[in-house]
Amino acid sequence: MLFKPMRHCLLLSAAAAGLALAGCGTAGTRGGDPLETEARSAITGMAAEFQSGQAADFFGRFDHNFPNYEAFRERTREFLLRNRQLTVDIIADTVLSDGGEVSVAAHWNRSFTDEQGAHKLEDGRCEFSFRRRPSGGLTLLAIRGSSPF
């Protein structure tokens, strides 16, 4: 009998914490900057194209001035050819916009199966820099830190 009220109290605390976290997770996108929403959408799209192996669509999101683009593209293609069961989760921590440019600080998790059949887990932090295309949409200017790709 003594444990029942305490258990009830813990359940209420867990439920309240869940509601607080749910509210925090969406507060940045409600009525927010359209450029912020577009940047978050671009990152989600890039992750989906990368993990599904849609290289043409994935690389189509990059600016022609992306640093060391050819080397990055070659490394990424090799990674996609060698590994299977790829999953990438990118979580935008902060989004800052200034005019037509957007900077997104993020952390990421990646899992995959390598050529030998070993399951690998990786994680990191990075910053994505985007700019608005004259024709509309965002193009990726740079990835600083450890790339999820």
PDB file of C-alpha atoms in Angstrom:
ATOM      1  CA  MET A   1       0.000   0.000   0.000  1.00  0.00           C
ATOM      2  CA  LEU A   2       2.863   2.396   0.674  1.00  0.00           C
ATOM      3  CA  PHE A   3       4.299   1.892  -2.804  1.00  0.00           C
ATOM      4  CA  LYS A   4       1.123   2.602  -4.729  1.00  0.00           C
ATOM      5  CA  PRO A   5       0.984   6.385  -4.083  1.00  0.00           C
ATOM      6  CA  MET A   6       4.693   6.720  -4.830  1.00  0.00           C
ATOM      7  CA  ARG A   7       4.336   4.828  -8.109  1.00  0.00           C
ATOM      8  CA  HIS A   8       1.452   7.101  -9.071  1.00  0.00           C
ATOM      9  CA  CYS A   9       3.584  10.164  -8.286  1.00  0.00           C
ATOM     10  CA  LEU A  10       6.451   8.854 -10.454  1.00  0.00           C
ATOM     11  CA  LEU A  11       4.096   8.185 -13.346  1.00  0.00           C
ATOM     12  CA  LEU A  12       2.746  11.735 -13.138  1.00  0.00           C
ATOM     13  CA  SER A  13       6.303  13.103 -13.090  1.00  0.00           C
ATOM     14  CA  ALA A  14       7.248  11.045 -16.137  1.00  0.00           C
ATOM     15  CA  ALA A  15       4.127  12.165 -17.989  1.00  0.00           C
ATOM     16  CA  ALA A  16       4.806  15.826 -17.163  1.00  0.00           C
ATOM     17  CA  ALA A  17       8.419  15.493 -18.287  1.00  0.00           C
ATOM     18  CA  GLY A  18       7.281  13.896 -21.553  1.00  0.00           C
ATOM     19  CA  LEU A  19       4.887  16.760 -22.225  1.00  0.00           C
ATOM     20  CA  ALA A  20       7.603  19.304 -21.467  1.00  0.00           C
ATOM     21  CA  LEU A  21      10.030  17.593 -23.856  1.00  0.00           C
ATOM     22  CA  ALA A  22       7.392  17.332 -26.567  1.00  0.00           C
ATOM     23  CA  GLY A  23       6.715  21.043 -26.285  1.00  0.00           C
ATOM     24  CA  CYS A  24      10.435  21.868 -26.459  1.00  0.00           C
ATOM     25  CA  GLY A  25      10.925  19.770 -29.571  1.00  0.00           C
ATOM     26  CA  THR A  26       8.415  21.721 -31.633  1.00  0.00           C
ATOM     27  CA  ALA A  27       8.771  25.199 -30.196  1.00  0.00           C
ATOM     28  CA  GLY A  28      11.463  26.167 -32.705  1.00  0.00           C
ATOM     29  CA  THR A  29       9.338  25.377 -35.745  1.00  0.00           C
ATOM     30  CA  ARG A  30       5.953  26.821 -34.750  1.00  0.00           C
ATOM     31  CA  GLY A  31       5.445  30.094 -36.550  1.00  0.00           C
ATOM     32  CA  GLY A  32       9.206  30.223 -37.071  1.00  0.00           C
ATOM     33  CA  ASP A  33      11.308  31.647 -39.849  1.00  0.00           C
ATOM     34  CA  PRO A  34      10.404  30.024 -43.207  1.00  0.00           C
ATOM     35  CA  LEU A  35      14.125  29.818 -43.989  1.00  0.00           C
ATOM     36  CA  GLU A  36      14.639  27.823 -40.765  1.00  0.00           C
ATOM     37  CA  THR A  37      11.878  25.417 -41.744  1.00  0.00           C
ATOM     38  CA  GLU A  38      13.359  25.093 -45.217  1.00  0.00           C
ATOM     39  CA  ALA A  39      16.837  24.375 -43.805  1.00  0.00           C
ATOM     40  CA  ARG A  40      15.474  21.655 -41.503  1.00  0.00           C
ATOM     41  CA  SER A  41      13.605  20.164 -44.456  1.00  0.00           C
ATOM     42  CA  ALA A  42      16.751  20.268 -46.623  1.00  0.00           C
ATOM     43  CA  ILE A  43      18.727  18.357 -43.980  1.00  0.00           C
ATOM     44  CA  THR A  44      15.967  15.759 -43.651  1.00  0.00           C
ATOM     45  CA  GLY A  45      15.889  15.372 -47.443  1.00  0.00           C
ATOM     46  CA  MET A  46      19.664  15.025 -47.672  1.00  0.00           C
ATOM     47  CA  ALA A  47      19.695  12.331 -44.992  1.00  0.00           C
ATOM     48  CA  ALA A  48      16.898  10.399 -46.752  1.00  0.00           C
ATOM     49  CA  GLU A  49      18.622  10.597 -50.157  1.00  0.00           C
ATOM     50  CA  PHE A  50      21.987   9.621 -48.689  1.00  0.00           C
ATOM     51  CA  GLN A  51      20.737   6.556 -46.842  1.00  0.00           C
ATOM     52  CA  SER A  52      18.660   5.376 -49.797  1.00  0.00           C
ATOM     53  CA  GLY A  53      21.610   5.784 -52.185  1.00  0.00           C
ATOM     54  CA  GLN A  54      19.938   8.417 -54.402  1.00  0.00           C
ATOM     55  CA  ALA A  55      23.311   9.975 -55.260  1.00  0.00           C
ATOM     56  CA  ALA A  56      22.087  12.237 -58.085  1.00  0.00           C
ATOM     57  CA  ASP A  57      19.449  13.915 -55.903  1.00  0.00           C
ATOM     58  CA  PHE A  58      21.795  14.047 -52.909  1.00  0.00           C
ATOM     59  CA  PHE A  59      24.673  15.694 -54.789  1.00  0.00           C
ATOM     60  CA  GLY A  60      22.226  18.012 -56.569  1.00  0.00           C
ATOM     61  CA  ARG A  61      21.772  19.834 -53.228  1.00  0.00           C
ATOM     62  CA  PHE A  62      25.429  20.965 -53.119  1.00  0.00           C
ATOM     63  CA  ASP A  63      26.667  24.399 -54.199  1.00  0.00           C
ATOM     64  CA  HIS A  64      29.280  24.405 -56.963  1.00  0.00           C
ATOM     65  CA  ASN A  65      31.632  26.198 -54.505  1.00  0.00           C
ATOM     66  CA  PHE A  66      31.404  23.455 -51.835  1.00  0.00           C
ATOM     67  CA  PRO A  67      34.992  23.025 -50.502  1.00  0.00           C
ATOM     68  CA  ASN A  68      36.803  20.022 -52.026  1.00  0.00           C
ATOM     69  CA  TYR A  69      33.576  18.922 -53.690  1.00  0.00           C
ATOM     70  CA  GLU A  70      35.127  16.314 -56.017  1.00  0.00           C
ATOM     71  CA  ALA A  71      37.059  14.606 -53.204  1.00  0.00           C
ATOM     72  CA  PHE A  72      33.972  14.690 -50.939  1.00  0.00           C
ATOM     73  CA  ARG A  73      31.805  13.248 -53.714  1.00  0.00           C
ATOM     74  CA  GLU A  74      34.268  10.434 -54.414  1.00  0.00           C
ATOM     75  CA  ARG A  75      34.594   9.494 -50.707  1.00  0.00           C
ATOM     76  CA  THR A  76      30.815   9.543 -50.304  1.00  0.00           C
ATOM     77  CA  ARG A  77      30.215   7.366 -53.371  1.00  0.00           C
ATOM     78  CA  GLU A  78      32.812   4.852 -52.176  1.00  0.00           C
ATOM     79  CA  PHE A  79      31.175   4.747 -48.744  1.00  0.00           C
ATOM     80  CA  LEU A  80      27.751   4.115 -50.304  1.00  0.00           C
ATOM     81  CA  LEU A  81      29.114   1.339 -52.540  1.00  0.00           C
ATOM     82  CA  ARG A  82      30.950  -0.458 -49.716  1.00  0.00           C
ATOM     83  CA  ASN A  83      28.323  -0.317 -46.971  1.00  0.00           C
ATOM     84  CA  ARG A  84      24.752  -1.562 -46.540  1.00  0.00           C
ATOM     85  CA  GLN A  85      21.784  -1.074 -44.191  1.00  0.00           C
ATOM     86  CA  LEU A  86      22.645   2.574 -43.766  1.00  0.00           C
ATOM     87  CA  THR A  87      20.669   4.735 -41.352  1.00  0.00           C
ATOM     88  CA  VAL A  88      21.450   8.404 -40.680  1.00  0.00           C
ATOM     89  CA  ASP A  89      19.723  10.575 -38.086  1.00  0.00           C
ATOM     90  CA  ILE A  90      20.583  14.285 -38.110  1.00  0.00           C
ATOM     91  CA  ILE A  91      19.233  16.434 -35.303  1.00  0.00           C
ATOM     92  CA  ALA A  92      19.295  20.203 -35.799  1.00  0.00           C
ATOM     93  CA  ASP A  93      20.306  21.835 -32.520  1.00  0.00           C
ATOM     94  CA  THR A  94      20.233  25.490 -33.572  1.00  0.00           C
ATOM     95  CA  VAL A  95      19.305  27.275 -36.762  1.00  0.00           C
ATOM     96  CA  LEU A  96      20.489  30.812 -37.472  1.00  0.00           C
ATOM     97  CA  SER A  97      19.533  32.774 -40.561  1.00  0.00           C
ATOM     98  CA  ASP A  98      20.925  36.010 -41.887  1.00  0.00           C
ATOM     99  CA  GLY A  99      19.340  37.241 -45.084  1.00  0.00           C
ATOM    100  CA  GLY A 100      19.592  34.430 -47.619  1.00  0.00           C
ATOM    101  CA  GLU A 101      22.117  32.354 -45.645  1.00  0.00           C
ATOM    102  CA  VAL A 102      21.357  29.760 -42.986  1.00  0.00           C
ATOM    103  CA  SER A 103      23.656  28.020 -40.518  1.00  0.00           C
ATOM    104  CA  VAL A 104      22.515  24.839 -38.767  1.00  0.00           C
ATOM    105  CA  ALA A 105      24.433  23.358 -35.834  1.00  0.00           C
ATOM    106  CA  ALA A 106      23.579  19.668 -35.584  1.00  0.00           C
ATOM    107  CA  HIS A 107      24.537  16.362 -34.077  1.00  0.00           C
ATOM    108  CA  TRP A 108      24.128  13.063 -35.868  1.00  0.00           C
ATOM    109  CA  ASN A 109      24.135   9.280 -35.527  1.00  0.00           C
ATOM    110  CA  ARG A 110      24.889   6.834 -38.314  1.00  0.00           C
ATOM    111  CA  SER A 111      24.705   3.051 -38.397  1.00  0.00           C
ATOM    112  CA  PHE A 112      25.626   0.699 -41.208  1.00  0.00           C
ATOM    113  CA  THR A 113      26.935  -2.734 -42.047  1.00  0.00           C
ATOM    114  CA  ASP A 114      30.409  -2.761 -43.588  1.00  0.00           C
ATOM    115  CA  GLU A 115      31.818  -5.051 -46.306  1.00  0.00           C
ATOM    116  CA  GLN A 116      32.791  -7.715 -43.764  1.00  0.00           C
ATOM    117  CA  GLY A 117      29.273  -7.782 -42.306  1.00  0.00           C
ATOM    118  CA  ALA A 118      30.163  -5.933 -39.100  1.00  0.00           C
ATOM    119  CA  HIS A 119      27.601  -3.507 -37.720  1.00  0.00           C
ATOM    120  CA  LYS A 120      29.085  -0.032 -37.156  1.00  0.00           C
ATOM    121  CA  LEU A 121      27.815   2.936 -35.154  1.00  0.00           C
ATOM    122  CA  GLU A 122      29.190   6.468 -35.552  1.00  0.00           C
ATOM    123  CA  ASP A 123      28.215   9.886 -34.262  1.00  0.00           C
ATOM    124  CA  GLY A 124      29.403  13.445 -34.480  1.00  0.00           C
ATOM    125  CA  ARG A 125      28.673  17.145 -34.520  1.00  0.00           C
ATOM    126  CA  CYS A 126      28.737  19.511 -37.471  1.00  0.00           C
ATOM    127  CA  GLU A 127      27.517  22.782 -38.889  1.00  0.00           C
ATOM    128  CA  PHE A 128      25.745  23.032 -42.233  1.00  0.00           C
ATOM    129  CA  SER A 129      25.885  26.308 -44.181  1.00  0.00           C
ATOM    130  CA  PHE A 130      23.205  26.936 -46.788  1.00  0.00           C
ATOM    131  CA  ARG A 131      22.304  29.774 -49.112  1.00  0.00           C
ATOM    132  CA  ARG A 132      19.181  30.452 -51.092  1.00  0.00           C
ATOM    133  CA  ARG A 133      19.307  29.628 -54.807  1.00  0.00           C
ATOM    134  CA  PRO A 134      18.107  32.355 -57.172  1.00  0.00           C
ATOM    135  CA  SER A 135      15.651  29.787 -58.578  1.00  0.00           C
ATOM    136  CA  GLY A 136      14.411  28.902 -55.074  1.00  0.00           C
ATOM    137  CA  GLY A 137      15.395  26.316 -52.517  1.00  0.00           C
ATOM    138  CA  LEU A 138      18.609  26.001 -50.553  1.00  0.00           C
ATOM    139  CA  THR A 139      22.023  24.865 -51.681  1.00  0.00           C
ATOM    140  CA  LEU A 140      24.660  23.469 -49.309  1.00  0.00           C
ATOM    141  CA  LEU A 141      27.763  25.675 -49.148  1.00  0.00           C
ATOM    142  CA  ALA A 142      29.793  23.757 -46.542  1.00  0.00           C
ATOM    143  CA  ILE A 143      29.837  21.183 -43.772  1.00  0.00           C
ATOM    144  CA  ARG A 144      32.128  22.025 -40.868  1.00  0.00           C
ATOM    145  CA  GLY A 145      33.054  19.462 -38.220  1.00  0.00           C
ATOM    146  CA  SER A 146      32.445  15.758 -38.710  1.00  0.00           C
ATOM    147  CA  SER A 147      30.200  15.111 -41.688  1.00  0.00           C
ATOM    148  CA  PRO A 148      27.351  12.603 -41.347  1.00  0.00           C
ATOM    149  CA  PHE A 149      27.890  11.786 -45.016  1.00  0.00           C
TER     150      PHE A 149
END
